[in-house]
Each structure stands twice: as C-alpha cells, then as structure tokens.
Coordinates of C-alpha atoms and ligand atoms in Angstrom, one line a residue:
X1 CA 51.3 106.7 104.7
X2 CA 52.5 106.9 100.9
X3 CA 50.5 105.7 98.7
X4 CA 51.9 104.2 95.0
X5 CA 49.7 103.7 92.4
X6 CA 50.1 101.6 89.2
X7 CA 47.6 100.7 86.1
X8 CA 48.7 96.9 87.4
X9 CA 51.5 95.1 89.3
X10 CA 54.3 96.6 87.1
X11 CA 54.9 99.3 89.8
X12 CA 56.2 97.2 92.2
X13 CA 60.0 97.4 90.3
X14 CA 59.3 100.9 92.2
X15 CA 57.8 99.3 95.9
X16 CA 61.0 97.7 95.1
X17 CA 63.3 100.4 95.5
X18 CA 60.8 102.3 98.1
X19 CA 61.6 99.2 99.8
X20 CA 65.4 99.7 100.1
X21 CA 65.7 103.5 100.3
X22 CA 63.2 103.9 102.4
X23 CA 62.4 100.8 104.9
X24 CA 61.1 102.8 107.8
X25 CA 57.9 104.1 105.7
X26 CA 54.7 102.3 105.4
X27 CA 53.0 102.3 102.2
X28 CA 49.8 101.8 100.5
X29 CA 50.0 99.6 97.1
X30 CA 46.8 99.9 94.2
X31 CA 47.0 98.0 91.1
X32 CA 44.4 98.3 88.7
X33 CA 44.4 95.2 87.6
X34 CA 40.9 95.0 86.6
X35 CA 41.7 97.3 83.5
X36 CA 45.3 96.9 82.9
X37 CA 46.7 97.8 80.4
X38 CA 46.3 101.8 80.2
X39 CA 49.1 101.8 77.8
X40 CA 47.0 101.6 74.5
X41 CA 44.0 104.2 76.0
X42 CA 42.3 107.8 76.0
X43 CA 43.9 110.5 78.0
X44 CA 40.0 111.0 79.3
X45 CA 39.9 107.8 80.5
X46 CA 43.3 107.3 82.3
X47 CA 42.2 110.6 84.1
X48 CA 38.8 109.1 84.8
X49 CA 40.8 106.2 86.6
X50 CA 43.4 108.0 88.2
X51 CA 40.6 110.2 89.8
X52 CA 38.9 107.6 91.5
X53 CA 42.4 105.7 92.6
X54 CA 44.1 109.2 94.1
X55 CA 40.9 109.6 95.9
X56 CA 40.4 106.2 96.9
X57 CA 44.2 106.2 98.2
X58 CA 43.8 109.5 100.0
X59 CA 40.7 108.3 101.5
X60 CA 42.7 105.5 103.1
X61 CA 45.1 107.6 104.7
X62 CA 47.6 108.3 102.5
X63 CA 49.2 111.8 102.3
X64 CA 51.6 111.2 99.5
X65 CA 51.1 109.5 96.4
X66 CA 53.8 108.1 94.1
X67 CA 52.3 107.6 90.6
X68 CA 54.4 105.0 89.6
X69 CA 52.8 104.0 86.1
X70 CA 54.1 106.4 83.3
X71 CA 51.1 106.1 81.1
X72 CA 49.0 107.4 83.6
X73 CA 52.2 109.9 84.8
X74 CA 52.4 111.3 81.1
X75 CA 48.4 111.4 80.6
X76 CA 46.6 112.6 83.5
X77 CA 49.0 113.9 86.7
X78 CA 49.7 117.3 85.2
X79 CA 45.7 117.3 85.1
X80 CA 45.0 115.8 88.7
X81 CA 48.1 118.1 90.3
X82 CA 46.6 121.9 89.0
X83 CA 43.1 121.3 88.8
X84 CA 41.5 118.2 90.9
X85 CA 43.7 118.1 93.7
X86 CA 43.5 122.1 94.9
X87 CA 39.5 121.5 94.2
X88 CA 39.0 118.5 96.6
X89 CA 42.2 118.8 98.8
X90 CA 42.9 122.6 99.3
X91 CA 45.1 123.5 101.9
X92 CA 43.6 124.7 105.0
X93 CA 44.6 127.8 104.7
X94 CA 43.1 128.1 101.9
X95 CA 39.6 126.5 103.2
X96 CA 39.7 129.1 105.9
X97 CA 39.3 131.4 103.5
X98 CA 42.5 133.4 104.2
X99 CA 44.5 135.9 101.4
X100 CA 47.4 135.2 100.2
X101 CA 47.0 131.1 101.3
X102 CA 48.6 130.1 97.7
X103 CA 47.2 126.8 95.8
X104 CA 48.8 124.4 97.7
X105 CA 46.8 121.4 98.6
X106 CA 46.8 120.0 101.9
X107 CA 48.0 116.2 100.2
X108 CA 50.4 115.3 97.1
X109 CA 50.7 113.5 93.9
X110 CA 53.8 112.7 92.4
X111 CA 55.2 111.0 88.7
X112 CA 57.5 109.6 87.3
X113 CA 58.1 111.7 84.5
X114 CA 60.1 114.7 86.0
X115 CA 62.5 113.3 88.3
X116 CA 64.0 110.9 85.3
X117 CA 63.8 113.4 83.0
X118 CA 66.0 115.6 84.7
X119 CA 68.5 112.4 85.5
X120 CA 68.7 112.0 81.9
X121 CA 69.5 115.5 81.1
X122 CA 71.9 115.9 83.8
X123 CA 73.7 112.6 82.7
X124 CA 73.5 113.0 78.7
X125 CA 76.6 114.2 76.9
X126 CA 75.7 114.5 73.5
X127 CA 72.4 115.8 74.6
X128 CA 70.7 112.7 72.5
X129 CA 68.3 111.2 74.9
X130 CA 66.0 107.9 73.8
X131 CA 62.7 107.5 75.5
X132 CA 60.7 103.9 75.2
X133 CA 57.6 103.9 76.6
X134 CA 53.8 102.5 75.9
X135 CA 52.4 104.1 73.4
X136 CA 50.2 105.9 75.3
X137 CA 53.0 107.5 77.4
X138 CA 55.3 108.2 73.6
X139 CA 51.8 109.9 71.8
X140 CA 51.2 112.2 75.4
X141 CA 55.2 113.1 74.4
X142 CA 55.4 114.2 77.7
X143 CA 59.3 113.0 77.9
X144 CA 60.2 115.3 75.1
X145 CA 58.3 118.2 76.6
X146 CA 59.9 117.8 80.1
X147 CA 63.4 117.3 78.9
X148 CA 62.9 120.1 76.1
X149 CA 61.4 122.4 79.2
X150 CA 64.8 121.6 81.2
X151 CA 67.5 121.8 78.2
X152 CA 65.6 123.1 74.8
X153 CA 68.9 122.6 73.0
X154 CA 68.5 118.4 73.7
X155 CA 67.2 116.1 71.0
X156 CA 64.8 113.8 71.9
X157 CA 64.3 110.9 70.4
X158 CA 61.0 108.5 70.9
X159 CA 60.2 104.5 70.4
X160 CA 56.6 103.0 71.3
X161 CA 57.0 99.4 72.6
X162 CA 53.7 98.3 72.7
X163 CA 54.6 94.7 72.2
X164 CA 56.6 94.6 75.8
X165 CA 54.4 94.3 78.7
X166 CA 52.4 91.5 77.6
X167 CA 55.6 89.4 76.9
X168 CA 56.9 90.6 80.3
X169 CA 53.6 89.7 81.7
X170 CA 54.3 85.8 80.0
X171 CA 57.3 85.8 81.5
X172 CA 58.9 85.4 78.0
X173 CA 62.3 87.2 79.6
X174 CA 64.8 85.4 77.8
X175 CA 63.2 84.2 74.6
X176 CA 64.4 84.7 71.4
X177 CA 61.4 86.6 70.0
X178 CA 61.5 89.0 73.1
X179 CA 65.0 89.6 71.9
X180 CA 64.3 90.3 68.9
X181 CA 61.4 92.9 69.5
X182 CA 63.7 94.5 71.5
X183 CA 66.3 94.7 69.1
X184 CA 63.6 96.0 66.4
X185 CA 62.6 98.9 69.4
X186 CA 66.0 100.0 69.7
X187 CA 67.3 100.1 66.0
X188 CA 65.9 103.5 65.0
X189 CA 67.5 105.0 68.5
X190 CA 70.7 103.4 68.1
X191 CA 70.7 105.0 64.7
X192 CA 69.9 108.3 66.0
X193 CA 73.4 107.9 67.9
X194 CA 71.5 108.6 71.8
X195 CA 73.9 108.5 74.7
X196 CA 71.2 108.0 77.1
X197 CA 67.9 105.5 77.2
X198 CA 64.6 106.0 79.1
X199 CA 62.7 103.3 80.0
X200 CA 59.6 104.8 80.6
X201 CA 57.5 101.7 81.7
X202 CA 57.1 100.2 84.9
X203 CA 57.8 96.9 83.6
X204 CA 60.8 97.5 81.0
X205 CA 63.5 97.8 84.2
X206 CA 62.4 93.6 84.4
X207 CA 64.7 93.7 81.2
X208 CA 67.1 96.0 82.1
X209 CA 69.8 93.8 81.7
X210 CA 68.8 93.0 77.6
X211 CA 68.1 97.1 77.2
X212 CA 71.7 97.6 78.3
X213 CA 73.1 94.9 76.1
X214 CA 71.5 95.6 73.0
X215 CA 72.0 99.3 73.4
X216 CA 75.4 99.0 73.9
X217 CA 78.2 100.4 76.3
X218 CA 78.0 103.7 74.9
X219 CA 74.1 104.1 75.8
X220 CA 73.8 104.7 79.5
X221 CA 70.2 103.1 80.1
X222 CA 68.6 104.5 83.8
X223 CA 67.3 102.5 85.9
X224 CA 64.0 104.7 86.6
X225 CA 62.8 102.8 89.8
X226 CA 66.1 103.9 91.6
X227 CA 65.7 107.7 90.2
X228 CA 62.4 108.1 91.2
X229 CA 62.9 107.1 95.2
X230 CA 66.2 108.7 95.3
X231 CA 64.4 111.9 94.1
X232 CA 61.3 111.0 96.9
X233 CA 64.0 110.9 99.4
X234 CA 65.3 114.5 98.4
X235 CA 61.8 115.6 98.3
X236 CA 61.0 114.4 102.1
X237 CA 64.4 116.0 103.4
X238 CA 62.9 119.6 101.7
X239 CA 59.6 119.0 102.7
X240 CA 59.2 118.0 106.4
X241 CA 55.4 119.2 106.7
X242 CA 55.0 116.1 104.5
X243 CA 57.1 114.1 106.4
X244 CA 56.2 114.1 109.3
X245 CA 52.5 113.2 108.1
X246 CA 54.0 109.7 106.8
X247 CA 53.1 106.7 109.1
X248 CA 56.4 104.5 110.0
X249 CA 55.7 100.9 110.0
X250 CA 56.3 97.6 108.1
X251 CA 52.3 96.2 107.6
X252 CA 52.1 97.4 103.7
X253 CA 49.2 96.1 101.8
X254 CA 49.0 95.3 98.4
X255 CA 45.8 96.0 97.0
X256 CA 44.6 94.7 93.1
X257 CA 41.1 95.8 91.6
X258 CA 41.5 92.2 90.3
X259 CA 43.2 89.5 91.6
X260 CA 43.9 85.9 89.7
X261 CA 47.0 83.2 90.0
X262 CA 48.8 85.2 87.4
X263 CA 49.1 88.3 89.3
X264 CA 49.9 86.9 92.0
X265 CA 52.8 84.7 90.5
X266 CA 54.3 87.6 88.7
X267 CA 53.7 90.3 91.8
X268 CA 56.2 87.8 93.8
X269 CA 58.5 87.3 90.7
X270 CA 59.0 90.8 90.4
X271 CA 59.2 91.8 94.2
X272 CA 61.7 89.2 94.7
X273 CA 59.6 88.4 97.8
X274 CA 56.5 86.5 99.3
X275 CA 53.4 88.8 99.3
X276 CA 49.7 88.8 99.3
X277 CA 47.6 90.7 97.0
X278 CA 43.8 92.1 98.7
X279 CA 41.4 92.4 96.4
X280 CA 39.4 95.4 96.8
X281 CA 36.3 97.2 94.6
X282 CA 37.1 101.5 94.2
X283 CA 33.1 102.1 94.8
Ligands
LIG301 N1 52.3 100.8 84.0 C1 52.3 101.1 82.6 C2 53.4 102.2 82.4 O1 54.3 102.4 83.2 C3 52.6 99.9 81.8 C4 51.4 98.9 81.7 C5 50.2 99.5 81.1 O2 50.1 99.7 79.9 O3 49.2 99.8 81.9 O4 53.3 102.9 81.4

C-alpha cells in the first residue's frame, strides 16, 4: 500500500493527482488534524510527529510513503530518511548481518521537496526561481538548498505566506482580502524578475488559478501535486522491488487524528469527491 501523509487535509490536492496517475494503487491517507498547522513550528517537533505517523503508517501496511506536506518535507524527512528509517527498517540484508548489505531500508519515505525542485530547475530560463511556502518550510530553506545543490549558478528567491492556509481553510477563495494578501506575497518576487514560482504548500495549488494571474504570463507557476506523482510514477518504473510490494485496489481510507464538520466539508471540496474521514488515535 502507499501511504501519504499530511500535517492535515491539505495533502489531498496530492491523493488528487495519485488518484489520476495512478488508479490501480491502493493508498493509505493520515491527516493530522489534531495539531494542524505544522507550518508555524520547531523542527524537533515536526520530527517528533512525523516519527510516530511513518511508523504508524508502516505499521498498517504500507511500504511506500509519500510525504505530502512540505513543512514536514523541508523539516524532518532528510532526518527520518538517513537516520530513523535504516534504524527501525533496515534492510534484510542488512539484519542478517551480511557485508557489504549497504543502508538501504527495507521500506521508503518520500517528499515533496526534490522532485519540484528539479522541475523548476529544469524549466527556469533565467535561472530566477520563486519559492512560497509556510514559514516553517521558507526558514528550513530547504528549496534554496535543493535547487542550489542541482544548479549553484540559480538565484533563489523566498516569500513566507503564513496568512494562506487559514484563509484557504475559510474557504475565503475568491475574496478580495485573499487577493490582496496574495498580491502583497508575490510583490517582492515579481520584483526580483523570477520566471518560475513554487508553491510549496499543499494547500496553495487550491489557488492556483489567482497565483498564475497575479504572477503574470511570464512566471510559469508548477503545479506541485502533478510533479510529485509524475515523479512517483518514474520512481515505481526504476524501482520494481518496490512495486511489486504495493497492494492494487480501490478501498482507500482516509484517516484524521481529529475529525469535525469542517474537515470534512473541505476534505470533499478539495477532492472534488464524496469521502469519509476515520478518526483514529497514533497510540
Ligand atoms: N501541509 C502544510 C505544508 O504543505 C501546510 C499546512 C500546515 O502548516 O500544516 O506546508
């Protein structure tokens, strides 16, 4: 099963996309809902969380886990991927004790953070790239350290939108002030004359549209969600040990750490379809 993990419902622009490039897979969903947002906390913390989540979801079966939040991407999966997960998920190779068995464990974590980056640098011209983000995700300036480790000659150029998610979360879409924020976010990177945007939150591709507009046509703006499975799909094709682990199958669950009306309302909204959010506790 593949398992996608998000600080709340936000991930599901991703489930989204998983959904249409890649029907045949069954998947695992966990929102921490009960302490959404991670955007505004500690690196320690988000690791703290993510620990018990990747075990939690590996614990239910999954062998591959997308990490579809950014925050927790940029804060804790470089952390998780070279330290936790050879610890508590070596390869069995490795268990046996045999030479030469390398560090790979025996399941996988994947972000978010790579697989645009690496869009963006192929795409950019100028080599001006714009990255929005939570704060969180902008301080960890693991954007800029990615794109910088692919091209070194690119300028990055950063914007914290910490005002975003809870107006996405309202539902204030269209509004004027949401707008308006917007247009405040983007000023500095407009000015910096970037020919390609970032949106490096889960929820920001729900305004995809307004990014593109107030950008303008000379910004290309990526739609991350799309990147990230296209890039899963290449990664299954050059990895069929993992593969072939992954359970086929349409009965995907939905799971939320808390669940209220609000949630649920948005969850649909943003899916685009009827679903049911399961309340579960991680302990
Ligand atoms: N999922 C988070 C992200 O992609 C946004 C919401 C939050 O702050 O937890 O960065």
């Amino acid at each position: 099963m593949i398992g996608i993990f998000d600080s709340g419902i936000g991930g599901l622009t991703v489930v989204k996309e998983v959904l249409r490039q890649l029907p045949e897979y069954q998947f695992l969903y966990l929102g921490d809902t009960a302490r959404t947002p991670y955007g505004n906390r500690s690196q320690d913390l988000i690791y703290q969380f993510m620990v018990g989540i990747v075990d939690y979801l590996f614990k239910a079966g999954c062998e591959l886990i997308i990490v579809a939040c950014n925050t927790a991407s940029a804060q804790a999966l470089r952390k998780i991927q070279q330290e936790w997960l050879p610890k508590h998920y070596p390869s069995a190779t490795a268990v046996a004790g045999q030479a030469n068995s390398g560090q790979r464990p025996s399941k996988r974590v994947l972000g978010v953070i790579r697989p645009v980056a690496e869009e963006a640098v192929k795409l950019s011209r100028s080599g001006r790239i714009g990255v929005v983000g939570t704060r969180s995700t902008i301080n960890s300036g693991a954007y800029r350290r990615e794109i910088e480790q692919l091209n070194p000659e690119i300028k990055v150029f950063q914007q914290a939108c910490p005002l975003l998610v809870p107006l996405i979360e309202e539902g204030w879409l269209k509004r004027p002030e949401t707008i308006k924020i917007l247009r405040y976010y983007l000023r500095s990177l407009k000015q910096q004359k970037i020919d390609t945007l970032i949106l490096g939150c889960t929820h920001y591709p729900i305004l995809f549209k307004e990014f593109q507009q107030i950008s303008g046509r000379q910004v290309k703006v990526l739609d991350s969600a799309k990147i990230i499975v296209e890039k899963l799909v290449d990664y299954l094709k050059r990895h069929p040990e993992i593969e072939s682990k992954l359970t086929k199958g349409k009965q995907h669950r939905y799971l939320v750490t808390d669940l209220t009306d609000k949630f649920q309302e948005n969850a649909q909204n943003w899916l685009g379809q009827k679903i049911k959010l399961e309340k579960i506790s991680l302990d």
